[in-house]
DNA sequence: CTGTTAGCGCATTCAG
DNA sequence: CTGAATGCGCTAACAG
């Protein structure tokens, strides 16, 4: 099968010109006699001929294909980022190839080989890979890869890894959430979710501690439960159970909407009213978060913008010399009902 | 930048052999003297040399890259399908390239060009493209593409488009949901969501009507509201408002979990208790559906399996002559709390 | 077992 | 303005 492809030679012969002329017509970069061009174009159209990007790439040493290394697209956060990156890449005439990698995988090597083999023009790194680096000391290996191929990391800068970094202002995200709760009268606020291995989680938690102390609040209410709804459920239990009811936090700052979802379910089980008895704020503004009961106050990190920005930086760094800088992306607090903003300032015991 | 790539010639020279010997070592398909092999392998490892897939592809007329045309990966259903397809493709040594296309887009042509240009080895079609076909009469155009490239469509067979079809047994899905509700005593059941333009929606709706009549139930409670949570909200209003309360349906069969989510929110606003006063069943078993209040009874269509199966069929059809058949994938009802199964059979007025 | 030759499809010199 | 020649990196024939 695979019907024989029409080549530039076939077109040339049929149009009675040389292959180079056809090439010129295709690229439009050189002058061609109008009549000749018309004849050639007609043949091109007739067969709807498209030059093989393989042959082109072989010659021009590029593939017009970019890679993006992610934990996958099932998590809506990464799906958004991928979508943003993909549409921007497409707009700039590049294809985008996904390389999913699970956090526990140490398989950086095979991926690097693949990237090398497929001769990608550039790579975006985010999530799992970047987390994995710290665990496995692969920094130097990756740094080596970066010498051969332009890369943009969508994460905070990593010591020893010099590349362009684009990342959310997670500190600001936490700060905004915390202040929002503070303004509503909350003085015992807990941080729920994350894990010690996770860089991004760590940054949020640090931001939480920092800002809590800044506001004169206790920062001891914390539980690194994980990142899933289940983590939210167990986290609430672990957080509240050891405490006498009078010392319970009055608000939960969840590391993401998934954790918030689980936390809300557990609170419902425990007959604790949201937001009257417990305020909740999530993070990520996932599509379902406006449909929880009550609708969840959260923070939009704009992952699609990150993807877009990363591609832009990546593409503009192709063919140029290696540079390295950081770009901090803003986060937006989205107030809905889970914190009781409508109730205004309240005094908690 | 882009440090000069090591080529097979460089390796050959350094190892003191000919390029073809290096090639043989690389492919392992031919016998090479153990000593020579060792020497060559050492040089390969030293530079961690990987042959360019571009040059390989040019010669062998394949790219070991597959394409998948989808509405995008932000919808969890397609994210799952993509993930399943991707991991299976990877397992079989193929890369998978996503071509997102929005439903309203008539841009089949540019995509076909791209697919042609990039010389993909095969393509999977699903969602938007397939819907678009019916609207735009692009069947013949696509059919032509199929002559040049193997394809698998993840959707019910389309008249005039001969290819392998893999699709959910939506009729069975609706039937299972309906029977479940029937068994619980519901006799006035509404179908909520979908749209006239959508093939898959149509199939479900037809299945609903068919099975309702089969059970001796009225099939007139229907509202083609769309596929989003908002659609669920407005759909409920449009469905219930015109009816006197005594004639209200007692159960809502939603076209997907998103619509169910919206419907639940609207029912909550209307102070209608789920499941006591109104049962709800969704479809897709999205991750959030076990976290709604109450947890949503739904149907798992196993989109990841569809993706996997599609890739398998696609790969095994590469290089073989064009065949066309259909493969129906089973659907699984997942009973949770939104239909009141725990309440057992009840008699509704 | 190994080396030589040729060509995949194209764009880019360099001549004319 | 156009054509002929060359080579991108690799593998498959064909010799040796």
XYZ file of C-alpha atoms (C1' of nucleotides) in Angstrom:
730
model
C 0.000 0.000 0.000
C 1.292 3.542 0.703
C 0.680 4.750 -2.835
C 3.824 6.111 -4.398
C 4.300 9.668 -3.337
C 4.603 12.337 -5.962
C 8.059 13.899 -5.745
C 9.393 17.224 -6.820
C 10.898 15.451 -9.831
C 7.531 14.219 -10.989
C 6.155 17.700 -10.781
C 9.162 19.122 -12.587
C 8.908 16.645 -15.419
C 5.192 17.170 -15.848
C 5.615 20.929 -15.863
C 8.581 20.731 -18.197
C 10.954 22.488 -15.851
C 13.778 21.538 -13.536
C 13.303 20.477 -9.936
C 14.984 23.618 -8.719
C 12.374 25.739 -10.401
C 9.645 23.805 -8.678
C 11.488 24.297 -5.424
C 11.609 28.007 -6.076
C 7.913 28.150 -6.784
C 7.221 26.279 -3.599
C 9.358 28.425 -1.387
C 8.525 31.658 -3.188
C 11.868 32.971 -2.046
C 13.251 33.479 -5.521
C 11.950 35.122 -8.652
C 10.337 32.941 -11.231
C 8.800 33.943 -14.514
C 5.103 34.423 -14.017
C 4.154 32.067 -16.819
C 6.470 29.336 -15.642
C 5.254 29.778 -12.098
C 1.671 29.397 -13.228
C 2.416 26.201 -15.103
C 4.303 24.733 -12.189
C 1.710 25.795 -9.650
C -0.970 24.129 -11.712
C 0.835 20.812 -11.576
C 1.477 21.225 -7.867
C -2.185 21.853 -7.255
C -3.236 19.049 -9.518
C -1.405 16.507 -7.392
C -1.723 18.595 -4.236
C 1.961 18.038 -3.897
C 3.616 18.800 -0.598
C 7.379 18.597 -0.193
C 8.525 15.989 2.272
C 9.518 17.551 5.537
C 11.922 14.677 5.996
C 14.013 15.572 3.007
C 13.754 19.225 3.848
C 14.759 18.625 7.407
C 17.690 16.480 6.429
C 19.001 19.270 4.298
C 18.197 22.200 6.521
C 19.033 20.436 9.737
C 15.770 21.152 11.408
C 12.494 19.378 11.872
C 10.231 22.243 12.794
C 9.130 20.003 15.611
C 9.333 20.832 19.275
C 9.055 18.509 22.226
C 7.337 18.951 25.550
C 8.124 16.727 28.491
C 5.253 16.488 30.959
C 3.737 14.075 33.458
C 0.901 13.617 30.966
C -2.243 15.414 29.900
C -4.764 13.717 32.132
C -4.168 16.264 34.799
C -6.152 19.308 33.657
C -3.361 21.628 34.680
C -0.982 20.032 32.235
C -3.685 19.605 29.636
C -4.089 23.378 29.651
C -0.403 23.968 29.475
C -0.067 21.530 26.612
C -2.953 23.091 24.765
C -1.528 26.575 25.137
C 1.880 25.420 24.011
C 0.485 23.435 21.137
C -1.588 26.216 19.674
C 1.268 28.664 19.944
C 3.664 26.211 18.339
C 1.217 25.642 15.538
C 0.845 29.352 15.053
C 4.594 29.624 14.645
C 4.717 26.749 12.190
C 6.002 24.087 14.527
C 4.636 20.723 15.474
C 4.663 19.819 19.133
C 5.426 16.355 20.311
C 4.461 15.189 23.772
C 6.793 13.078 25.860
C 4.902 11.974 28.925
C 6.967 10.928 31.884
C 5.689 9.738 35.196
C 7.172 11.343 38.269
C 8.653 8.161 39.659
C 10.349 7.289 36.384
C 14.062 7.789 36.207
C 13.856 7.326 32.476
C 15.396 10.589 31.510
C 18.021 8.789 29.474
C 15.704 7.056 26.991
C 13.823 10.280 26.514
C 16.961 12.160 25.846
C 17.881 9.581 23.277
C 14.531 9.891 21.634
C 14.746 13.630 21.553
C 18.170 13.289 20.094
C 17.052 10.733 17.557
C 14.068 12.674 16.392
C 16.217 15.741 16.056
C 13.771 18.082 17.701
C 14.442 21.755 17.322
C 13.768 22.463 20.974
C 12.272 21.142 24.157
C 10.044 22.297 26.959
C 10.450 20.676 30.334
C 7.893 20.692 33.077
C 6.546 18.749 36.013
C 7.843 15.264 36.525
C 11.161 15.534 34.741
C 12.142 18.528 36.682
C 11.120 16.954 39.963
C 13.035 13.829 38.998
C 16.196 15.760 38.452
C 16.592 16.604 42.092
C 16.052 13.060 43.160
C 18.417 11.499 40.708
C 21.115 14.038 40.325
C 20.561 14.092 36.585
C 21.240 17.771 36.429
C 24.586 17.394 34.729
C 23.170 14.959 32.230
C 20.381 17.336 31.340
C 22.740 20.250 31.272
C 24.668 18.370 28.636
C 21.538 17.874 26.582
C 20.912 21.588 26.784
C 24.162 22.254 25.009
C 22.809 20.475 21.964
C 19.243 21.681 21.979
C 17.447 24.813 23.120
C 15.193 24.285 26.100
C 12.758 26.166 28.261
C 11.815 24.893 31.688
C 8.380 25.696 33.016
C 9.374 25.633 36.661
C 11.432 27.666 39.079
C 15.153 27.858 38.254
C 17.178 24.817 39.210
C 20.679 25.348 40.534
C 23.165 24.029 38.038
C 20.712 23.892 35.186
C 21.097 26.918 33.002
C 18.145 27.541 30.772
C 15.190 29.809 30.343
C 12.711 29.421 33.175
C 9.076 30.359 33.062
C 7.052 29.765 36.165
C 4.095 30.714 38.276
C 4.500 33.130 41.066
C 3.421 30.536 43.592
C 4.514 32.650 46.481
C 2.207 35.393 45.334
C -0.540 32.839 44.813
C -0.289 31.657 48.396
C 0.024 35.195 49.632
C -3.157 36.291 47.879
C -5.118 33.339 49.234
C -3.820 33.862 52.721
C -4.573 37.560 52.752
C -8.037 36.933 51.434
C -8.712 34.607 54.358
C -7.075 36.999 56.772
C -9.252 39.845 55.591
C -12.314 37.708 56.235
C -11.236 37.284 59.845
C -9.488 33.920 59.780
C -6.582 33.620 62.196
C -5.987 29.871 62.255
C -5.319 28.794 58.697
C -4.057 25.405 57.606
C -2.027 24.462 54.562
C -3.204 21.209 53.056
C -1.538 19.007 50.487
C 1.755 18.691 48.687
C 4.649 16.438 49.473
C 8.204 16.804 50.550
C 9.561 15.546 47.260
C 7.786 18.122 45.205
C 9.606 21.335 44.437
C 6.520 23.305 43.530
C 4.772 22.106 46.665
C 7.746 23.104 48.711
C 7.705 26.575 47.274
C 4.070 27.049 48.137
C 4.547 25.753 51.617
C 7.497 28.053 52.157
C 5.430 30.915 50.855
C 2.688 29.962 53.253
C 4.983 29.891 56.258
C 6.580 33.135 55.277
C 3.368 35.018 54.708
C 1.668 33.540 57.758
C 4.460 34.768 59.955
C 4.340 38.081 58.224
C 0.672 38.375 59.145
C 1.375 37.213 62.655
C -0.469 33.931 62.182
C 0.591 30.474 63.306
C 2.120 28.471 60.462
C 2.043 25.126 62.243
C -1.219 23.893 60.704
C 0.111 21.899 57.815
C -0.277 18.480 56.313
C 1.708 17.281 53.317
C -0.959 14.860 52.208
C -0.252 14.749 48.483
C -1.969 16.163 45.421
C -5.069 14.060 44.870
C -8.667 14.202 46.085
C -7.952 11.211 48.292
C -5.077 13.168 49.772
C -7.550 15.922 50.584
C -9.820 13.522 52.411
C -7.176 11.865 54.536
C -5.400 15.165 55.003
C -8.432 16.708 56.675
C -8.676 13.796 59.054
C -5.013 13.847 59.937
C -5.113 17.561 60.403
C -8.203 17.859 62.582
C -8.232 14.626 64.567
C -5.275 15.340 66.837
C -6.669 18.778 67.717
C -9.351 19.719 70.262
C -12.216 21.307 68.403
C -11.512 24.716 69.877
C -8.104 24.780 68.251
C -9.204 23.706 64.828
C -8.178 25.902 61.982
C -11.077 27.872 60.554
C -9.765 27.811 57.010
C -8.004 25.385 54.681
C -5.581 26.579 52.065
C -5.360 23.633 49.701
C -2.451 23.095 47.381
C -4.793 22.526 44.468
C -8.440 22.122 43.522
C -8.212 18.344 43.577
C -7.147 18.331 47.195
C -9.852 20.891 47.935
C -12.399 18.591 46.320
C -11.421 15.762 48.628
C -11.298 18.027 51.640
C -14.800 19.293 50.949
C -16.100 15.770 50.743
C -14.548 14.851 54.063
C -15.843 17.989 55.748
C -19.295 17.185 54.415
C -18.997 13.733 55.942
C -18.044 15.324 59.233
C -21.044 17.651 58.961
C -18.837 20.696 58.965
C -20.445 23.513 57.047
C -18.518 25.264 54.303
C -17.973 28.206 54.518
C -19.734 28.922 57.822
C -17.553 26.651 59.921
C -14.640 26.118 57.590
C -13.394 28.176 54.683
C -11.666 26.519 51.755
C -9.504 27.873 49.010
C -8.054 25.790 46.213
C -5.637 26.433 43.423
C -5.710 25.955 39.632
C -9.212 27.114 38.788
C -10.113 23.846 37.174
C -13.334 23.774 35.240
C -15.176 21.800 37.917
C -14.254 24.206 40.694
C -17.141 26.520 39.955
C -19.501 23.536 40.240
C -18.533 22.247 43.655
C -20.914 22.905 46.512
C -20.269 25.569 47.447
C -18.384 26.923 44.427
C -14.696 26.951 45.202
C -12.600 30.054 45.683
C -9.328 29.358 43.950
C -6.340 30.784 42.134
C -5.807 30.763 38.407
C -2.196 30.085 37.496
C -2.906 30.403 33.762
C -1.037 27.289 32.702
C -2.053 27.846 29.101
C -0.224 31.155 29.194
C 2.833 29.407 30.530
C 2.728 26.994 27.645
C 2.325 29.804 25.185
C 5.108 31.865 26.697
C 7.407 28.877 26.853
C 6.959 28.182 23.160
C 7.550 31.789 22.288
C 10.783 31.882 24.218
C 11.819 28.536 22.852
C 11.228 29.437 19.245
C 12.940 32.776 19.536
C 15.944 31.112 21.101
C 16.348 28.639 18.267
C 19.369 29.438 16.172
C 20.481 32.027 18.663
C 23.137 31.611 21.256
C 22.333 30.089 24.573
C 20.764 32.520 26.993
C 19.256 31.997 30.387
C 16.745 34.089 32.264
C 13.612 33.762 34.336
C 10.123 34.954 33.697
C 7.617 35.051 36.526
C 3.977 34.613 35.565
C 1.266 36.260 37.674
C -1.456 34.371 39.513
C -5.056 35.522 39.887
C -7.266 34.933 42.906
C -10.793 33.959 41.943
C -13.280 34.585 44.709
C -16.353 32.381 44.797
C -18.267 31.086 47.779
C -16.160 28.572 49.676
C -14.495 31.202 51.828
C -17.669 33.038 52.752
C -16.645 36.317 51.200
C -20.319 37.158 50.995
C -20.502 36.854 54.772
C -17.926 39.613 55.144
C -15.536 39.957 58.077
C -16.278 37.609 60.944
C -14.664 37.139 64.298
C -13.658 33.551 65.050
C -13.122 32.293 68.605
C 24.345 26.741 19.080
C 23.189 23.352 17.771
C 26.577 21.724 18.191
C 27.520 19.770 15.111
C 25.865 16.408 15.299
C 28.016 13.328 15.265
C 27.210 11.320 12.134
C 27.599 7.716 11.327
C 30.671 8.659 9.300
C 32.342 10.208 12.300
C 31.728 7.074 14.279
C 32.987 4.912 11.427
C 36.169 6.885 11.032
C 36.900 6.899 14.730
C 36.308 3.159 14.976
C 38.298 2.510 11.851
C 35.464 0.794 9.988
C 33.022 1.657 7.234
C 29.717 3.385 7.841
C 27.807 0.287 6.887
C 29.453 -1.662 9.648
C 28.367 0.943 12.128
C 24.904 0.727 10.671
C 24.960 -3.026 11.146
C 26.043 -2.697 14.745
C 23.262 -0.200 15.306
C 20.534 -2.300 13.810
C 21.892 -5.622 15.031
C 20.251 -7.213 12.048
C 23.448 -8.518 10.507
C 26.420 -10.432 11.835
C 29.436 -8.467 12.847
C 32.683 -9.751 14.262
C 32.511 -9.553 18.046
C 35.717 -7.569 18.324
C 34.733 -5.088 15.666
C 31.314 -4.732 17.210
C 32.869 -3.989 20.568
C 35.094 -1.302 19.132
C 32.253 0.298 17.232
C 29.870 0.110 20.168
C 32.439 1.807 22.348
C 32.620 4.763 19.996
C 28.841 4.882 19.735
C 28.527 4.944 23.485
C 31.276 7.463 23.868
C 29.375 9.983 21.777
C 26.004 8.526 22.705
C 25.335 8.552 19.004
C 21.804 8.092 17.739
C 21.075 7.776 14.036
C 18.923 10.536 12.650
C 15.386 9.361 12.166
C 15.104 11.876 9.371
C 17.695 10.187 7.222
C 16.348 6.797 8.181
C 12.836 7.824 7.353
C 13.825 9.320 4.046
C 15.321 6.030 3.025
C 12.774 3.669 4.473
C 9.803 5.810 3.619
C 8.388 5.877 7.078
C 8.535 8.170 10.036
C 7.436 5.869 12.793
C 5.118 8.672 13.717
C 1.364 8.433 13.944
C -1.157 11.240 14.068
C -4.300 11.616 16.091
C -6.944 14.139 15.179
C -9.031 15.222 18.145
C -10.969 18.213 19.426
C -8.148 18.667 21.955
C -7.043 17.233 25.255
C -8.707 19.641 27.625
C -11.786 17.502 27.665
C -10.919 14.653 30.042
C -12.561 12.137 27.750
C -10.154 12.931 24.947
C -7.268 13.319 27.343
C -7.816 9.708 28.369
C -8.109 8.548 24.825
C -4.979 10.393 23.869
C -3.089 9.006 26.827
C -4.132 5.457 26.028
C -3.205 5.885 22.399
C 0.064 7.553 23.218
C 1.288 4.900 25.603
C 0.353 2.133 23.218
C 2.063 3.900 20.338
C 5.152 4.348 22.421
C 5.109 0.707 23.377
C 5.073 -0.184 19.701
C 7.907 2.182 18.901
C 5.880 4.980 17.382
C 5.611 8.612 18.253
C 2.146 10.104 18.348
C 1.434 13.571 17.117
C -1.688 15.420 18.154
C -3.652 17.470 15.674
C -6.303 19.344 17.588
C -9.253 20.541 15.606
C -12.181 22.467 16.943
C -15.616 21.170 15.990
C -16.640 24.261 14.083
C -13.478 24.282 12.023
C -13.752 23.200 8.446
C -10.008 23.081 8.295
C -9.705 19.521 7.223
C -7.695 20.544 4.188
C -4.768 22.177 5.991
C -4.593 19.228 8.320
C -4.547 16.812 5.494
C -1.705 18.771 3.970
C 0.187 18.691 7.201
C -0.308 14.997 7.569
C 0.822 14.600 4.024
C 3.813 16.838 4.507
C 4.955 15.214 7.690
C 4.611 11.829 6.075
C 2.869 10.203 8.996
C 2.619 6.450 8.922
C -0.993 6.457 9.989
C -3.776 8.507 11.491
C -6.481 8.168 14.093
C -9.594 10.241 13.689
C -12.019 11.069 16.432
C -14.459 13.665 17.662
C -14.578 16.962 15.841
C -13.243 15.872 12.481
C -15.704 13.134 12.171
C -18.581 15.359 13.188
C -17.365 17.953 10.709
C -17.465 15.471 7.879
C -21.196 15.184 7.951
C -21.637 18.918 7.990
C -19.250 19.673 5.186
C -19.546 16.734 2.916
C -15.830 16.148 3.162
C -16.276 12.429 3.094
C -14.890 12.007 -0.391
C -11.931 14.184 0.394
C -11.129 12.150 3.457
C -11.734 8.940 1.618
C -9.063 10.030 -0.802
C -6.645 10.652 2.041
C -7.334 7.163 3.287
C -6.010 5.732 0.069
C -2.606 7.189 0.865
C -2.452 6.557 4.564
C -3.857 3.960 6.940
C -6.475 5.309 9.299
C -8.621 4.200 12.170
C -11.694 6.153 13.161
C -12.780 6.115 16.764
C -16.448 6.617 16.064
C -19.362 4.722 14.573
C -18.956 3.846 10.885
C -19.646 6.640 8.462
C -21.395 5.803 5.210
C -18.985 6.301 2.348
C -15.910 6.351 4.516
C -14.259 2.980 4.483
C -11.871 2.447 7.310
C -11.470 0.607 10.561
C -13.944 1.827 13.154
C -13.597 1.459 16.878
C -16.344 2.858 18.998
C -18.265 2.745 22.230
C -21.424 0.802 22.452
C -23.393 3.920 23.274
C -26.683 2.170 22.774
C -25.725 -0.332 25.422
C -24.551 2.480 27.656
C -27.904 4.209 27.485
C -29.705 0.918 27.864
C -27.821 0.051 31.037
C -28.500 3.451 32.573
C -32.144 3.323 31.662
C -32.667 -0.164 33.018
C -30.926 0.766 36.223
C -33.351 3.631 36.710
C -36.270 1.449 35.691
C -35.311 -1.175 38.218
C -35.300 1.488 40.916
C -38.894 2.319 40.050
C -38.514 5.326 37.787
C -41.121 5.590 35.080
C -40.674 9.141 33.840
C -37.100 9.496 32.742
C -35.627 12.426 30.839
C -32.707 12.519 28.462
C -30.609 15.613 28.951
C -27.905 17.067 26.736
C -26.436 16.559 23.322
C -27.162 18.442 20.163
C -28.669 17.729 16.826
C -25.389 18.185 14.997
C -23.563 15.611 17.018
C -23.469 12.070 15.737
C -22.552 10.477 19.024
C -25.266 12.426 20.784
C -27.748 11.325 18.181
C -26.855 7.732 18.682
C -27.410 7.965 22.407
C -30.679 9.755 21.972
C -31.867 7.152 19.525
C -30.813 4.451 21.927
C -32.755 6.202 24.652
C -35.918 6.447 22.623
C -35.625 2.871 21.509
C -35.029 1.429 24.938
C -37.632 3.656 26.594
C -40.264 2.389 24.223
C -39.053 -1.117 24.757
C -39.621 -0.682 28.494
C -42.975 0.936 27.876
C -41.805 4.331 29.097
C -42.494 7.720 27.569
C -39.559 8.981 25.501
C -40.796 12.538 25.155
C -38.740 13.978 28.035
C -35.735 15.225 26.158
C -33.698 18.378 25.872
C -30.774 18.729 23.493
C -29.035 21.313 25.615
C -25.438 20.683 24.619
C -22.458 19.055 26.295
C -21.259 21.496 28.942
C -22.110 22.094 32.601
C -23.903 25.283 31.561
C -25.950 23.180 29.186
C -26.912 21.022 32.137
C -28.102 24.010 34.098
C -30.207 25.563 31.387
C -31.352 22.163 30.242
C -32.925 21.414 33.597
C -34.790 24.701 33.534
C -36.047 24.228 30.010
C -37.080 20.712 30.769
C -38.942 21.267 34.022
C -40.385 24.740 33.661
C -43.031 23.957 31.039
C -44.292 20.975 33.049
C -46.653 20.894 36.046
C -44.768 19.495 38.985
C -46.803 16.307 38.989
C -45.565 15.452 35.514
C -41.942 16.096 36.166
C -39.592 13.320 35.317
C -38.171 11.597 38.377
C -34.824 10.853 36.818
C -32.349 12.556 34.511
C -30.210 10.571 32.119
C -27.447 13.004 31.223
C -25.395 12.712 28.094
C -22.188 13.129 30.072
C -20.817 13.927 33.519
C -20.324 17.563 32.664
C -23.984 18.021 31.891
C -24.810 16.071 35.039
C -22.624 18.438 37.035
C -24.559 21.435 35.762
C -27.882 19.716 36.262
C -27.041 18.921 39.857
C -26.145 22.508 40.530
C -29.420 23.728 39.099
C -31.446 21.159 41.038
C -29.656 22.259 44.193
C -30.664 25.823 43.445
C -34.237 24.664 43.013
C -34.025 22.829 46.329
C -34.715 19.528 44.693
C -33.104 16.704 46.586
C -30.871 14.224 44.770
C -31.598 11.321 44.734
C -34.770 11.442 46.864
C -36.712 13.677 44.483
C -34.630 13.345 41.369
C -32.225 10.659 40.261
C -29.255 11.525 38.057
C -26.984 9.407 35.946
C -24.059 10.742 33.965
C -21.659 9.271 31.468
C -17.864 9.120 31.173
C -16.861 8.397 34.749
C -14.683 11.429 34.956
C -12.416 11.680 37.959
C -14.552 14.334 39.636
C -17.743 12.324 39.365
C -17.087 10.382 42.540
C -16.665 13.699 44.350
C -19.930 15.374 43.474
C -22.590 15.590 46.140
C -23.994 13.046 46.026
C -21.416 10.930 44.167
C -22.562 10.450 40.605
C -23.734 7.194 39.113
C -22.261 7.071 35.639
C -21.001 4.917 32.793
C -17.383 4.230 31.983
C -16.765 4.185 28.250
C -13.064 3.367 28.712
C -11.731 5.934 26.264
C -8.179 4.944 27.082
C -8.968 1.456 25.827
C -10.331 2.939 22.638
C -7.103 4.816 22.123
C -5.080 1.726 22.791
C -7.162 -0.455 20.513
C -7.097 2.140 17.766
C -3.319 2.279 17.817
C -3.064 -1.481 17.761
C -5.299 -1.734 14.741
C -3.577 1.150 13.059
C -0.104 -0.248 13.519
C -1.075 -3.697 12.431
C -2.678 -2.286 9.315
C 0.454 -0.404 8.275
C 2.061 -1.972 5.274
C -0.875 -4.277 4.814
C -3.627 -3.850 2.344
C -6.590 -1.700 3.151
C -9.168 -3.424 5.283
C -12.279 -2.127 6.925
C -14.172 -3.473 9.896
C -15.846 -2.328 13.075
C -15.031 -3.059 16.652
C -17.564 -2.300 19.360
C -16.181 -1.486 22.795
C -18.225 -2.332 25.898
C -19.473 0.238 28.398
C -19.648 -0.271 32.153
C -22.293 1.162 34.468
C -20.821 2.481 37.702
C -23.394 2.729 40.455
C -22.829 5.366 43.109
C -25.363 7.436 45.018
C -27.053 9.856 42.658
C -29.756 7.414 41.622
C -30.632 6.264 45.119
C -29.718 2.648 44.531
C -29.263 2.347 48.295
C -32.913 3.302 48.708
C -33.976 0.274 46.678
C -37.150 0.102 44.615
C -39.515 2.976 45.160
C -42.896 3.764 43.752
C -43.197 7.212 42.218
C -46.529 8.966 41.779
C 32.341 -10.768 7.836
C 33.237 -6.033 5.774
C 33.706 -2.159 2.393
C 31.901 0.338 -1.754
C 28.239 2.321 -4.207
C 24.034 4.368 -4.843
C 19.993 6.907 -3.862
C 15.886 8.328 -0.654
C 13.613 13.936 -1.798
C 14.886 18.129 -1.544
C 17.278 23.076 -1.499
C 21.244 25.323 -2.508
C 25.164 26.610 -4.730
C 27.081 27.854 -9.225
C 26.868 28.458 -14.136
C 24.595 29.799 -18.047
C 15.402 33.840 -14.854
C 16.570 28.781 -15.096
C 19.149 24.198 -15.090
C 22.850 20.996 -13.483
C 25.365 19.416 -9.886
C 26.010 18.467 -5.042
C 25.220 16.662 -0.529
C 22.235 16.328 3.958
C 22.763 11.091 7.011
C 21.649 6.892 6.429
C 20.834 1.846 4.837
C 20.356 -1.748 1.347
C 22.440 -3.975 -2.424
C 26.248 -5.738 -4.147
C 31.017 -7.107 -4.191
C 35.050 -8.733 -2.175
